[in-house]
Amino acid sequence: MFGYKTAKRTTNGNMTDGPARVIAVHAVCAGSAGTILLKDGTGGETRFDIDTPASATAMVETYIGDEGIRFTDKVHCNLTNITSISIIFSG
Protein backbone atom coordinates (compact mmCIF):
# COMPACT_ATOMS: atom_id res chain seq x y z
CA MET A 1 0.00 0.00 0.00
CA PHE A 2 1.21 3.50 -0.82
CA GLY A 3 -0.36 5.30 2.15
CA TYR A 4 -2.22 7.95 0.14
CA LYS A 5 -3.02 11.25 1.85
CA THR A 6 -4.89 14.39 0.85
CA ALA A 7 -4.27 18.08 1.41
CA LYS A 8 -6.43 21.11 0.62
CA ARG A 9 -5.63 24.83 0.45
CA THR A 10 -7.44 28.02 -0.53
CA THR A 11 -4.30 30.22 -0.47
CA ASN A 12 -0.65 29.98 -1.50
CA GLY A 13 1.54 27.85 0.76
CA ASN A 14 2.93 24.43 1.60
CA MET A 15 0.62 21.49 1.06
CA THR A 16 2.90 18.89 2.68
CA ASP A 17 5.38 18.89 5.53
CA GLY A 18 8.03 16.93 3.64
CA PRO A 19 8.84 14.94 0.48
CA ALA A 20 5.89 13.60 -1.50
CA ARG A 21 4.71 12.17 -4.79
CA VAL A 22 1.61 13.94 -6.15
CA ILE A 23 -0.78 11.45 -7.74
CA ALA A 24 -3.74 13.73 -8.57
CA VAL A 25 -4.79 17.39 -8.50
CA HIS A 26 -8.36 18.69 -8.11
CA ALA A 27 -9.07 22.43 -8.22
CA VAL A 28 -12.15 24.66 -8.27
CA CYS A 29 -11.67 27.60 -10.63
CA ALA A 30 -12.67 31.21 -10.05
CA GLY A 31 -14.49 33.66 -12.35
CA SER A 32 -11.27 34.72 -14.11
CA ALA A 33 -8.65 32.65 -15.92
CA GLY A 34 -5.91 31.50 -13.57
CA THR A 35 -2.94 29.21 -12.98
CA ILE A 36 -1.84 26.46 -10.63
CA LEU A 37 1.87 26.10 -9.91
CA LEU A 38 3.18 23.30 -7.72
CA LYS A 39 6.80 23.87 -6.71
CA ASP A 40 9.39 21.73 -4.96
CA GLY A 41 9.44 23.80 -1.77
CA THR A 42 8.98 27.55 -1.41
CA GLY A 43 10.72 29.17 -4.37
CA GLY A 44 11.87 25.80 -5.72
CA GLU A 45 11.62 24.28 -9.17
CA THR A 46 8.14 24.28 -10.75
CA ARG A 47 7.02 20.66 -11.16
CA PHE A 48 3.37 21.24 -12.23
CA ASP A 49 2.08 24.26 -14.18
CA ILE A 50 -1.43 24.40 -15.60
CA ASP A 51 -3.71 27.19 -16.81
CA THR A 52 -7.33 27.23 -15.71
CA PRO A 53 -10.45 28.54 -17.47
CA ALA A 54 -12.41 31.66 -16.57
CA SER A 55 -15.43 29.95 -15.05
CA ALA A 56 -16.61 29.93 -11.45
CA THR A 57 -18.19 26.51 -12.01
CA ALA A 58 -15.27 24.80 -13.78
CA MET A 59 -13.02 22.24 -12.12
CA VAL A 60 -9.58 20.94 -12.98
CA GLU A 61 -9.16 17.21 -12.36
CA THR A 62 -5.74 15.85 -13.31
CA TYR A 63 -4.68 12.29 -12.59
CA ILE A 64 -0.92 11.93 -12.88
CA GLY A 65 -0.71 8.20 -12.29
CA ASP A 66 2.25 5.83 -12.32
CA GLU A 67 4.73 7.06 -9.71
CA GLY A 68 3.34 10.60 -9.61
CA ILE A 69 5.41 13.79 -9.59
CA ARG A 70 8.25 13.65 -7.05
CA PHE A 71 8.80 16.61 -4.71
CA THR A 72 12.02 16.15 -2.70
CA ASP A 73 11.39 19.08 -0.30
CA LYS A 74 7.69 19.94 0.08
CA VAL A 75 4.74 20.52 -2.23
CA HIS A 76 4.24 24.30 -2.35
CA CYS A 77 1.33 25.79 -4.32
CA ASN A 78 1.07 29.19 -5.97
CA LEU A 79 -2.53 29.86 -6.99
CA THR A 80 -3.91 32.60 -9.22
CA ASN A 81 -7.71 32.91 -9.43
CA ILE A 82 -8.32 29.48 -7.86
CA THR A 83 -11.01 28.99 -5.21
CA SER A 84 -9.44 25.84 -3.76
CA ILE A 85 -7.00 23.05 -4.57
CA SER A 86 -6.78 19.50 -3.27
CA ILE A 87 -4.01 17.01 -3.97
CA ILE A 88 -3.73 13.28 -3.45
CA PHE A 89 -0.18 12.29 -2.59
CA SER A 90 1.97 9.65 -1.00
CA GLY A 91 4.97 10.29 1.17
PDB file of C-alpha atoms in Angstrom:
ATOM      1  CA  MET A   1       0.000   0.000   0.000  1.00  0.00           C
ATOM      2  CA  PHE A   2       1.215   3.500  -0.819  1.00  0.00           C
ATOM      3  CA  GLY A   3      -0.363   5.299   2.147  1.00  0.00           C
ATOM      4  CA  TYR A   4      -2.223   7.945   0.141  1.00  0.00           C
ATOM      5  CA  LYS A   5      -3.024  11.248   1.853  1.00  0.00           C
ATOM      6  CA  THR A   6      -4.893  14.391   0.851  1.00  0.00           C
ATOM      7  CA  ALA A   7      -4.273  18.084   1.406  1.00  0.00           C
ATOM      8  CA  LYS A   8      -6.427  21.109   0.624  1.00  0.00           C
ATOM      9  CA  ARG A   9      -5.631  24.830   0.449  1.00  0.00           C
ATOM     10  CA  THR A  10      -7.436  28.016  -0.534  1.00  0.00           C
ATOM     11  CA  THR A  11      -4.302  30.220  -0.474  1.00  0.00           C
ATOM     12  CA  ASN A  12      -0.647  29.981  -1.500  1.00  0.00           C
ATOM     13  CA  GLY A  13       1.538  27.852   0.762  1.00  0.00           C
ATOM     14  CA  ASN A  14       2.931  24.429   1.595  1.00  0.00           C
ATOM     15  CA  MET A  15       0.618  21.490   1.060  1.00  0.00           C
ATOM     16  CA  THR A  16       2.901  18.894   2.677  1.00  0.00           C
ATOM     17  CA  ASP A  17       5.380  18.886   5.528  1.00  0.00           C
ATOM     18  CA  GLY A  18       8.030  16.928   3.637  1.00  0.00           C
ATOM     19  CA  PRO A  19       8.843  14.937   0.483  1.00  0.00           C
ATOM     20  CA  ALA A  20       5.886  13.602  -1.496  1.00  0.00           C
ATOM     21  CA  ARG A  21       4.707  12.167  -4.791  1.00  0.00           C
ATOM     22  CA  VAL A  22       1.609  13.937  -6.146  1.00  0.00           C
ATOM     23  CA  ILE A  23      -0.777  11.448  -7.741  1.00  0.00           C
ATOM     24  CA  ALA A  24      -3.735  13.726  -8.568  1.00  0.00           C
ATOM     25  CA  VAL A  25      -4.794  17.394  -8.500  1.00  0.00           C
ATOM     26  CA  HIS A  26      -8.355  18.695  -8.106  1.00  0.00           C
ATOM     27  CA  ALA A  27      -9.075  22.430  -8.220  1.00  0.00           C
ATOM     28  CA  VAL A  28     -12.148  24.655  -8.266  1.00  0.00           C
ATOM     29  CA  CYS A  29     -11.667  27.595 -10.625  1.00  0.00           C
ATOM     30  CA  ALA A  30     -12.673  31.214 -10.046  1.00  0.00           C
ATOM     31  CA  GLY A  31     -14.487  33.660 -12.351  1.00  0.00           C
ATOM     32  CA  SER A  32     -11.266  34.718 -14.114  1.00  0.00           C
ATOM     33  CA  ALA A  33      -8.648  32.650 -15.918  1.00  0.00           C
ATOM     34  CA  GLY A  34      -5.911  31.497 -13.571  1.00  0.00           C
ATOM     35  CA  THR A  35      -2.939  29.215 -12.979  1.00  0.00           C
ATOM     36  CA  ILE A  36      -1.841  26.464 -10.632  1.00  0.00           C
ATOM     37  CA  LEU A  37       1.866  26.096  -9.909  1.00  0.00           C
ATOM     38  CA  LEU A  38       3.179  23.297  -7.716  1.00  0.00           C
ATOM     39  CA  LYS A  39       6.796  23.870  -6.711  1.00  0.00           C
ATOM     40  CA  ASP A  40       9.388  21.725  -4.960  1.00  0.00           C
ATOM     41  CA  GLY A  41       9.440  23.799  -1.769  1.00  0.00           C
ATOM     42  CA  THR A  42       8.981  27.549  -1.409  1.00  0.00           C
ATOM     43  CA  GLY A  43      10.718  29.173  -4.370  1.00  0.00           C
ATOM     44  CA  GLY A  44      11.869  25.795  -5.721  1.00  0.00           C
ATOM     45  CA  GLU A  45      11.615  24.277  -9.170  1.00  0.00           C
ATOM     46  CA  THR A  46       8.143  24.278 -10.754  1.00  0.00           C
ATOM     47  CA  ARG A  47       7.016  20.661 -11.163  1.00  0.00           C
ATOM     48  CA  PHE A  48       3.374  21.240 -12.227  1.00  0.00           C
ATOM     49  CA  ASP A  49       2.084  24.263 -14.177  1.00  0.00           C
ATOM     50  CA  ILE A  50      -1.434  24.396 -15.602  1.00  0.00           C
ATOM     51  CA  ASP A  51      -3.706  27.190 -16.809  1.00  0.00           C
ATOM     52  CA  THR A  52      -7.335  27.232 -15.712  1.00  0.00           C
ATOM     53  CA  PRO A  53     -10.448  28.538 -17.473  1.00  0.00           C
ATOM     54  CA  ALA A  54     -12.410  31.658 -16.574  1.00  0.00           C
ATOM     55  CA  SER A  55     -15.433  29.952 -15.047  1.00  0.00           C
ATOM     56  CA  ALA A  56     -16.606  29.930 -11.451  1.00  0.00           C
ATOM     57  CA  THR A  57     -18.193  26.511 -12.012  1.00  0.00           C
ATOM     58  CA  ALA A  58     -15.273  24.799 -13.778  1.00  0.00           C
ATOM     59  CA  MET A  59     -13.018  22.244 -12.120  1.00  0.00           C
ATOM     60  CA  VAL A  60      -9.582  20.938 -12.978  1.00  0.00           C
ATOM     61  CA  GLU A  61      -9.159  17.212 -12.357  1.00  0.00           C
ATOM     62  CA  THR A  62      -5.745  15.853 -13.308  1.00  0.00           C
ATOM     63  CA  TYR A  63      -4.685  12.290 -12.590  1.00  0.00           C
ATOM     64  CA  ILE A  64      -0.920  11.932 -12.877  1.00  0.00           C
ATOM     65  CA  GLY A  65      -0.708   8.200 -12.285  1.00  0.00           C
ATOM     66  CA  ASP A  66       2.247   5.829 -12.323  1.00  0.00           C
ATOM     67  CA  GLU A  67       4.729   7.062  -9.715  1.00  0.00           C
ATOM     68  CA  GLY A  68       3.342  10.602  -9.608  1.00  0.00           C
ATOM     69  CA  ILE A  69       5.410  13.785  -9.592  1.00  0.00           C
ATOM     70  CA  ARG A  70       8.254  13.648  -7.047  1.00  0.00           C
ATOM     71  CA  PHE A  71       8.805  16.608  -4.712  1.00  0.00           C
ATOM     72  CA  THR A  72      12.015  16.155  -2.704  1.00  0.00           C
ATOM     73  CA  ASP A  73      11.391  19.079  -0.301  1.00  0.00           C
ATOM     74  CA  LYS A  74       7.689  19.936   0.077  1.00  0.00           C
ATOM     75  CA  VAL A  75       4.741  20.523  -2.235  1.00  0.00           C
ATOM     76  CA  HIS A  76       4.241  24.296  -2.350  1.00  0.00           C
ATOM     77  CA  CYS A  77       1.327  25.788  -4.316  1.00  0.00           C
ATOM     78  CA  ASN A  78       1.073  29.190  -5.972  1.00  0.00           C
ATOM     79  CA  LEU A  79      -2.525  29.864  -6.989  1.00  0.00           C
ATOM     80  CA  THR A  80      -3.911  32.600  -9.224  1.00  0.00           C
ATOM     81  CA  ASN A  81      -7.712  32.906  -9.427  1.00  0.00           C
ATOM     82  CA  ILE A  82      -8.317  29.484  -7.857  1.00  0.00           C
ATOM     83  CA  THR A  83     -11.014  28.988  -5.215  1.00  0.00           C
ATOM     84  CA  SER A  84      -9.441  25.838  -3.764  1.00  0.00           C
ATOM     85  CA  ILE A  85      -6.997  23.054  -4.573  1.00  0.00           C
ATOM     86  CA  SER A  86      -6.778  19.503  -3.271  1.00  0.00           C
ATOM     87  CA  ILE A  87      -4.007  17.011  -3.969  1.00  0.00           C
ATOM     88  CA  ILE A  88      -3.734  13.284  -3.447  1.00  0.00           C
ATOM     89  CA  PHE A  89      -0.184  12.293  -2.592  1.00  0.00           C
ATOM     90  CA  SER A  90       1.971   9.654  -1.004  1.00  0.00           C
ATOM     91  CA  GLY A  91       4.974  10.286   1.165  1.00  0.00           C
TER      92      GLY A  91
END
